[in-house]
Coordinates of C-alpha atoms in Angstrom, one line a residue:
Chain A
X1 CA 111.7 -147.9 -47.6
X2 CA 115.4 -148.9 -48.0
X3 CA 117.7 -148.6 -44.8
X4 CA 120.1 -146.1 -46.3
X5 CA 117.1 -143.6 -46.6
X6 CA 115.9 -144.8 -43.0
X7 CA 119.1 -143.6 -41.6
X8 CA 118.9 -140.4 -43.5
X9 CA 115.2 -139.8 -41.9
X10 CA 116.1 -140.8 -38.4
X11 CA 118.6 -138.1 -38.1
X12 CA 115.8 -135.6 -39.8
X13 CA 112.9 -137.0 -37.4
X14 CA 111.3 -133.9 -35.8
X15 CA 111.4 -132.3 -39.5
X16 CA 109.4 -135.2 -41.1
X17 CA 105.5 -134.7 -41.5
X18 CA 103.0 -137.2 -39.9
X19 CA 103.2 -139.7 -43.2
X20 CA 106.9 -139.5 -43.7
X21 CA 107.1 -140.5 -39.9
X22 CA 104.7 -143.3 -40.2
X23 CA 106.4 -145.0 -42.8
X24 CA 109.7 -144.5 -40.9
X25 CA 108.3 -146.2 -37.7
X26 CA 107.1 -148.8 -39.9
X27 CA 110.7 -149.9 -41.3
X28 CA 112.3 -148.8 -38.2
X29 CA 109.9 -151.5 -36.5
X30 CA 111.4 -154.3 -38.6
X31 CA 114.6 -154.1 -39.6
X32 CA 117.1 -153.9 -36.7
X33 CA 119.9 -152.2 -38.0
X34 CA 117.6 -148.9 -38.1
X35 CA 115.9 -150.0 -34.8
X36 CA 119.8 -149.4 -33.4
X37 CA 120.6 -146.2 -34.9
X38 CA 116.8 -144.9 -34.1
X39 CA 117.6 -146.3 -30.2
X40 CA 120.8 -144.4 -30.5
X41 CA 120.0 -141.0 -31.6
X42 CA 117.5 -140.8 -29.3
X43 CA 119.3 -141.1 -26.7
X44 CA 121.3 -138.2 -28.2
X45 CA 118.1 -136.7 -28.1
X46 CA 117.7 -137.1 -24.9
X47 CA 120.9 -136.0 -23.9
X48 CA 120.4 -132.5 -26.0
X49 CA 117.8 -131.8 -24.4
X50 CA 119.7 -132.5 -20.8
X51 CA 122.4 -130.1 -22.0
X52 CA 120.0 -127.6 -23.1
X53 CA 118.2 -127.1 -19.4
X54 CA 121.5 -125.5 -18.6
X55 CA 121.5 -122.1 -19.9
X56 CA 124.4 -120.2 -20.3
X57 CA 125.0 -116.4 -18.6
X58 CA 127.4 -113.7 -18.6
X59 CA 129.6 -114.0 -15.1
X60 CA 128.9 -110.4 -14.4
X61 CA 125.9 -109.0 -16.6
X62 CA 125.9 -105.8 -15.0
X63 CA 129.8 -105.8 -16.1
X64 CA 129.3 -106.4 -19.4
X65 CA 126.4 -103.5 -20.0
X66 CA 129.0 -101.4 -18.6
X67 CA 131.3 -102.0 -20.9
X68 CA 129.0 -101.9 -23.8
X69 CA 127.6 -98.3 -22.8
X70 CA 131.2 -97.1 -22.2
X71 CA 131.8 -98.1 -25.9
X72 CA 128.4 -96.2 -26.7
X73 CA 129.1 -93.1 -24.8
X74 CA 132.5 -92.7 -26.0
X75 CA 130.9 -92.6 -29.6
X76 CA 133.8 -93.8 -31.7
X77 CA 131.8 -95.8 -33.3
X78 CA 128.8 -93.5 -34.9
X79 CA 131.7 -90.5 -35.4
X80 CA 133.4 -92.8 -37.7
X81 CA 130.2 -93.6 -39.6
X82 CA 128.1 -90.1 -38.8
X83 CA 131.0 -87.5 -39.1
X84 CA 133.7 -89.0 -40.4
X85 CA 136.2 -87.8 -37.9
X86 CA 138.0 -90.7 -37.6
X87 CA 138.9 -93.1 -40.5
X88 CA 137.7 -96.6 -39.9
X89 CA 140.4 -99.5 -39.5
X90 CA 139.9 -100.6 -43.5
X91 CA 140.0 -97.4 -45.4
X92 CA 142.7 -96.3 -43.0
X93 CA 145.2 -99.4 -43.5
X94 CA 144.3 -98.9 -47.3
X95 CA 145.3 -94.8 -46.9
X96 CA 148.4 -96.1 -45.4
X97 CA 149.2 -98.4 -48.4
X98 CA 148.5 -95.9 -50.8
X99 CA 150.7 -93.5 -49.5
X100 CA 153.6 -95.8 -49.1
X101 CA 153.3 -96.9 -52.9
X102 CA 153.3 -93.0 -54.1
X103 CA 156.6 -92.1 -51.7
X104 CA 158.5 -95.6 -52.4
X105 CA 157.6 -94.8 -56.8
X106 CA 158.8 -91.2 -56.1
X107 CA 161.8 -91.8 -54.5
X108 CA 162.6 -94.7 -56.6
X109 CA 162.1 -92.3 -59.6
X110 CA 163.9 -89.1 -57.7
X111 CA 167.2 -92.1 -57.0
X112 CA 167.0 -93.5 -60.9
X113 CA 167.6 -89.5 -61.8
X114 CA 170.0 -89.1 -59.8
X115 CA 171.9 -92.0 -61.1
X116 CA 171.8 -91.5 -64.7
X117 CA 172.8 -87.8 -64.0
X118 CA 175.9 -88.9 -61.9
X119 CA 176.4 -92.3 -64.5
X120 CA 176.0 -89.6 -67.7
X121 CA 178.5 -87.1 -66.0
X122 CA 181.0 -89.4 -65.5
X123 CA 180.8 -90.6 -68.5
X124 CA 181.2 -87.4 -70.2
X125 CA 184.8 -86.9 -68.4
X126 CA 186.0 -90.8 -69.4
X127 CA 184.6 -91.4 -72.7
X128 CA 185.7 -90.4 -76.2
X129 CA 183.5 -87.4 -78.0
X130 CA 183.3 -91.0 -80.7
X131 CA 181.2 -92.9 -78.4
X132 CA 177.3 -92.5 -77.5
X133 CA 176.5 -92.8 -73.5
X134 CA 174.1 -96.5 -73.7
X135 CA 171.2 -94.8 -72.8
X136 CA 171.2 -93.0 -75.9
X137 CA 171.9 -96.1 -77.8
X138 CA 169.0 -98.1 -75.5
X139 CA 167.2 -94.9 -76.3
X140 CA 167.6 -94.9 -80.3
X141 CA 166.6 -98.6 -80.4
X142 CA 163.0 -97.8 -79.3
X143 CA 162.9 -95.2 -82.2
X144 CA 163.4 -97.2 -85.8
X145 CA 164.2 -94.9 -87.7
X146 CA 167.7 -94.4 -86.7
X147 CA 169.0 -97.4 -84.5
X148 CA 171.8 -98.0 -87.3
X149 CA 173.9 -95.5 -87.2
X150 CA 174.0 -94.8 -82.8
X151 CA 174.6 -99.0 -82.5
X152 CA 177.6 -98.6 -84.5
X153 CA 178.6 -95.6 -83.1
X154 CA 178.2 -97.3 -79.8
X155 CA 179.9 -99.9 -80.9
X156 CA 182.7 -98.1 -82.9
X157 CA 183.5 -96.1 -79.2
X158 CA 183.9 -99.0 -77.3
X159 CA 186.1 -100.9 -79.6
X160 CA 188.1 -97.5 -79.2
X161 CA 187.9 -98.0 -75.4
X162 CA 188.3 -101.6 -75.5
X163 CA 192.0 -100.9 -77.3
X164 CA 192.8 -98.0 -75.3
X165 CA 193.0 -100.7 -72.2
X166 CA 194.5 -103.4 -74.2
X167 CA 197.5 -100.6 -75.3
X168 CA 197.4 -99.6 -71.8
X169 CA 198.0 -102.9 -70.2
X170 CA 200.7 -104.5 -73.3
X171 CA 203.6 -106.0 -71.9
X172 CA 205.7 -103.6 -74.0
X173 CA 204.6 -100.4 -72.3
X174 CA 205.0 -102.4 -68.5
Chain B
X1 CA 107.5 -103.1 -19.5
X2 CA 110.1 -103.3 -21.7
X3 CA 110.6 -107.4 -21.8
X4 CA 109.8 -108.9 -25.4
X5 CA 109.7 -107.7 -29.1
X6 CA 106.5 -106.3 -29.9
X7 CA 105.6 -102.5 -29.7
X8 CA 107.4 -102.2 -26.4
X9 CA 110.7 -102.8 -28.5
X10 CA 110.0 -100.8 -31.4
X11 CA 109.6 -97.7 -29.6
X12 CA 112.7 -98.4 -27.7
X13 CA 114.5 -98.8 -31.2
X14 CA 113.2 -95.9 -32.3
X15 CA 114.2 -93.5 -29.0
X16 CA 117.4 -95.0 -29.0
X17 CA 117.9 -94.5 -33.0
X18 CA 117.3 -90.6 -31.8
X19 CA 120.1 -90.9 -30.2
X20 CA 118.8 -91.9 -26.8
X21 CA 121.3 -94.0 -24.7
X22 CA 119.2 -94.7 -22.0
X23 CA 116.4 -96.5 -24.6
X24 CA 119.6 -98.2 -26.2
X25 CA 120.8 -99.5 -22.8
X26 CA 117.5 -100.9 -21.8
X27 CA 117.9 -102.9 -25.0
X28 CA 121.6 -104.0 -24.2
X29 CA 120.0 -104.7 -20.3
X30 CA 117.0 -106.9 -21.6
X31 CA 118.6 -109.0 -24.8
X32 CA 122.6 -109.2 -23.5
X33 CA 121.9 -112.7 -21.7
X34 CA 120.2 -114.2 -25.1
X35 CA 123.0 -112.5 -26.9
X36 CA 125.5 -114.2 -24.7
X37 CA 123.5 -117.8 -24.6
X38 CA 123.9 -117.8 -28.5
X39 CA 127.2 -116.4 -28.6
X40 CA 128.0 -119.5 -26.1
X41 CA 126.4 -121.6 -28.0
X42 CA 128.4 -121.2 -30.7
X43 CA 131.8 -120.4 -29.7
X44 CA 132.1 -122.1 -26.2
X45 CA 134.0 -119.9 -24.6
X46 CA 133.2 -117.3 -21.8
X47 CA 135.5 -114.7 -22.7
X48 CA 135.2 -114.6 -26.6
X49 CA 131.6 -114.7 -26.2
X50 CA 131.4 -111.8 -24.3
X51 CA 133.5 -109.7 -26.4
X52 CA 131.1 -111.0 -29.3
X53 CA 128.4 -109.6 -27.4
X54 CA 130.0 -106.5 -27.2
X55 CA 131.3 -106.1 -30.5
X56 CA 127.2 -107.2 -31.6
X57 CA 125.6 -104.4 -29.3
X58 CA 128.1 -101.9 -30.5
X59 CA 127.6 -102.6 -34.2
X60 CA 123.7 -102.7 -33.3
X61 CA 124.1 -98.7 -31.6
X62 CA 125.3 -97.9 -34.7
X63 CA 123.0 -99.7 -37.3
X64 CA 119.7 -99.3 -35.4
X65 CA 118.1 -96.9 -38.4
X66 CA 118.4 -100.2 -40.4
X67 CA 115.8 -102.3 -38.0
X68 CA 112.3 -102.4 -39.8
X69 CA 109.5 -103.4 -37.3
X70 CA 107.7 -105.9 -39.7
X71 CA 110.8 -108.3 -39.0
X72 CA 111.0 -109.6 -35.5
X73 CA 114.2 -107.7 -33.2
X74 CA 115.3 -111.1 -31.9
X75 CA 115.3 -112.5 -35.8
X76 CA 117.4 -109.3 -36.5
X77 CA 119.7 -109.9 -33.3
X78 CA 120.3 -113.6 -33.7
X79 CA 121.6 -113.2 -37.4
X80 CA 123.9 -110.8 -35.9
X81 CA 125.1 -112.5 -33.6
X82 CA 125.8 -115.4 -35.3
X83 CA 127.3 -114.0 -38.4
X84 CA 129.7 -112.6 -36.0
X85 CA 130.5 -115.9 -34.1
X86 CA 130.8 -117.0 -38.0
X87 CA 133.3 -114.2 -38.5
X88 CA 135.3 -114.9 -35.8
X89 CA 134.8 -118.8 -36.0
X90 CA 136.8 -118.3 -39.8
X91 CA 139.8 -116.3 -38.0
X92 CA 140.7 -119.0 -35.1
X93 CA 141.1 -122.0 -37.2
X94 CA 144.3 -122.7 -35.8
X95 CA 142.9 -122.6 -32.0
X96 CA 140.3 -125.3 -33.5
X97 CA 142.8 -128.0 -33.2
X98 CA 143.6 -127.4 -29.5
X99 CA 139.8 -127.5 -28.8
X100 CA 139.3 -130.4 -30.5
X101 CA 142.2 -132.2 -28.6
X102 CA 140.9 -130.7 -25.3
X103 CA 137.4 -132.8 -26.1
X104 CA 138.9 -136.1 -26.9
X105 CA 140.8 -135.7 -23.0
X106 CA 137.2 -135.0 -22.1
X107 CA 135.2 -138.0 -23.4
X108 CA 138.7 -140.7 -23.6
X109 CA 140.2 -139.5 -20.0
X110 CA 136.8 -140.1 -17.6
X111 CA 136.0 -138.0 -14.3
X112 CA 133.1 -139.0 -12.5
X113 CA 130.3 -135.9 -12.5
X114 CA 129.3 -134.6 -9.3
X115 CA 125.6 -136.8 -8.7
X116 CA 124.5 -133.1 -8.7
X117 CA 121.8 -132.8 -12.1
X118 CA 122.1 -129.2 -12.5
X119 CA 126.3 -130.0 -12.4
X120 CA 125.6 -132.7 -14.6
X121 CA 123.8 -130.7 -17.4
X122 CA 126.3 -128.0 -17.4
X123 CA 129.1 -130.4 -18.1
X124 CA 126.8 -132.2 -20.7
X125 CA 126.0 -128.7 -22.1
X126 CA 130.0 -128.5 -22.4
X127 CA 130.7 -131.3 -24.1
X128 CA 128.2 -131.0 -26.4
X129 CA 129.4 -127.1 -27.3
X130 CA 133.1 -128.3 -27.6
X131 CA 132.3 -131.3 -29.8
X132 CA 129.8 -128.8 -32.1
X133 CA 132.5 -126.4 -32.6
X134 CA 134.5 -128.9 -34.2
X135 CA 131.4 -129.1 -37.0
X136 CA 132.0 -127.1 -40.1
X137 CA 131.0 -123.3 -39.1
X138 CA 127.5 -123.4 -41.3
X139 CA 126.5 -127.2 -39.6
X140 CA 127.4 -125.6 -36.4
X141 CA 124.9 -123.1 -37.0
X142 CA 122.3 -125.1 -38.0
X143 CA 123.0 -127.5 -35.1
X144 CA 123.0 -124.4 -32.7
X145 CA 119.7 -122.7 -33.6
X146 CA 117.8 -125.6 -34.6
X147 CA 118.9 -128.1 -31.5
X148 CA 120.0 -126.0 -29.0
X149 CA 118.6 -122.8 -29.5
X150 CA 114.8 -124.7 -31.1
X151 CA 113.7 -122.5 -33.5
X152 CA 111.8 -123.6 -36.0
X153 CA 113.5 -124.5 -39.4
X154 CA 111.6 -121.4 -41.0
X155 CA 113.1 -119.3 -38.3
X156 CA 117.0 -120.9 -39.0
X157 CA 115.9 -120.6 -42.6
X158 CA 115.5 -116.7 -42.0
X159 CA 118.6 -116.4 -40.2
X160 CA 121.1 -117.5 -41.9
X161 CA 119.3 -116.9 -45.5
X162 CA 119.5 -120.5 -46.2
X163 CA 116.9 -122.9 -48.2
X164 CA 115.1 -125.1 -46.2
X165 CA 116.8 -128.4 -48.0
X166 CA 120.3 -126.6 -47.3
X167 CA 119.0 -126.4 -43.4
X168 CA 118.1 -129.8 -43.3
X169 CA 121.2 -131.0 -44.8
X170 CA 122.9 -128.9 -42.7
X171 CA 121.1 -130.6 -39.8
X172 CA 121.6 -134.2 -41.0
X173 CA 124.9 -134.2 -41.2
X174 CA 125.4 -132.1 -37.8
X175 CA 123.4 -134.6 -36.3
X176 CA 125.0 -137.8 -36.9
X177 CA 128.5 -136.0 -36.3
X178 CA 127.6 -135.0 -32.9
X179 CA 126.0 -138.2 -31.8
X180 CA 128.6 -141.1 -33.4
X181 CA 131.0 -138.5 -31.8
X182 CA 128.8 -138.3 -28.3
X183 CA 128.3 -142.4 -27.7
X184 CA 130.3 -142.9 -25.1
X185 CA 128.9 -139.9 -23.3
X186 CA 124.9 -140.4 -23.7
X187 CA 125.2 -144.1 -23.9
X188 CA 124.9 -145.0 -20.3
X189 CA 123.0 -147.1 -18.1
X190 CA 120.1 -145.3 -16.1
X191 CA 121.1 -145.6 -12.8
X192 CA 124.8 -144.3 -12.8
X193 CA 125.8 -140.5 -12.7
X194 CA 127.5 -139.7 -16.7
X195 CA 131.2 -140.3 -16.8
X196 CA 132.6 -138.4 -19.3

């Protein structure tokens, strides 16, 4: 037996069978080095088995049954699984989540109306009859057949715009 | 008497599965100490181990139909209890670190031990659950119902649905964690009280 797999055996010593502990004793009989760690760990052993006299207790048993029948008695626990009165703590965080998503999309889609509407009105009142609103031509670029003719529309109305400012703002006019 | 498992327990089960809280309270009154001596065990701490054995017996009220008597009730209750102190053992990693500092004060910062043995075995018992919670949670396990707990490696096998070469493993390496760890508490002359 090699002293790495000694090692590996002393640690498992109250697993082995009678001829795995044999051979054990055998090596752990002459070579030192394993005699050490066998010495060690048993007084480990001995040590576990000190600590394990001491068994732990609740402070106040009767305290703690108590509590546990209060629990029991208030019967939160089997209406949420019996009767479903009340949603448990998952499915009720996950409700909550839900719900948030739906309301913050629908009022995200009610505010993106709202916008266009006001952004299309306005438009309507500054813009030459010439020139499409963007959306349309944002709109008419998804549909092929007819991107053409709205982009250079587009296009055409805000060259008009762009020198409707420039005239505006000449040096001649000021 | 209502004491063991057996057919005593079974028909308490099954009274308290019928909705019977007095049946379910003899249960709580007769297993809460083993509960709370595994709960210990494993987490080392009074308080969290009693609200473990609450949280076990409450979760046990309302799972009871699931019992089956050819398995043993304290088989069924350890596995419950320890998956729990496994559950809460993941959420208070961050505490870990303070334990583990609170342990090396312990073993590095020596108070003589009253001469007292029974004193003496409860501070051993403490060191020794303060230095296993510092194992990884399924070693601590292992280390708990196999060294402190003895069951047999069949019964650890059962519990936490391991293979018997995974327990062992588990067991080696718990093992020779604890006690290269532990020398300078077990490795003490006869005749002088520990000093840890």
């Amino acid at each position: 037996m090699k002293c790495k797999e000694a090692e590996q055996l002393i640690y498992l010593y109250s697993e082995l069978d009678m001829d795995e502990k044999r051979l054990l004793d055998a090596h752990v009989a002459s070579c030192q080095q394993c005699g050490l760690i066998a010495t060690s760990f048993g007084l480990f052993g001995e040590m576990l088995m000190k600590a394990r006299t001491h068994e732990p207790a609740p402070a106040n048993a009767a305290q703690l049954t108590s509590r546990i029948m209060e629990q029991v008695h208030s019967g939160s626990y089997t209406s949420r699984k019996n009767h479903g009165l009340m949603l448990p703590a998952y499915w009720f965080r996950v409700a909550i989540t839900i719900t948030s998503l739906i309301l913050a999309i629908a009022f995200g889609i009610e505010s993106s109306v709202d916008a266009y509407k006001v952004s299309q009105q306005q438009w309507e009142v500054s813009a030459p009859a010439t020139q499409a609103h963007p959306s349309q031509y944002w709109q008419a670029r998804t549909q092929r057949n007819k991107p053409a003719s709205l982009y250079q529309q587009y296009r055409k109305g805000n060259a008009i715009r762009s020198n409707e400012t420039k005239t505006i703002y000449t040096d001649e006019q000021i | 008497m209502f004491q063991s498992d057996g057919r005593n327990t079974w028909e308490i089960i099954q009274q308290a599965t019928g909705g019977d809280t007095r049946a379910f309270r003899m249960l709580v009154v007769t297993h809460q100490t083993f509960a709370f001596r595994v709960a210990f065990r494993m987490i080392a701490d009074e308080q969290d181990a009693e609200d473990i054995v609450q949280e076990v017996f409450i979760k046990l009220w309302s799972n009871l139909k699931k019992y089956r008597p050819e398995n043993r009730f304290t088989t069924w209750l350890y596995r419950m209890v320890v998956n729990q102190c496994l559950d809460f053992m993941k959420s208070r990693k961050v505490q870990q670190r303070s334990r583990n500092k609170n342990l090396d004060e312990m073993i590095n910062h020596p108070t003589t031990i009253s001469p007292d043995e029974e004193l003496q075995n409860r501070e051993l018992m403490k060191i020794v659950h303060q230095a296993a919670a510092s194992l990884p949670p399924q070693q601590h396990a292992v280390f708990v119902l196999r060294d402190l707990e003895a069951l047999s490696v069949d019964e650890v096998c059962e519990i936490l649905s391991m293979s018997s070469g995974a327990v062992k493993s588990n067991l080696y390496h718990a093992r020779k964690t604890l006690s290269e760890r532990l020398k300078s508490v077990y490795q003490i002359p006869d005749n002088k009280s520990y000093e840890v």
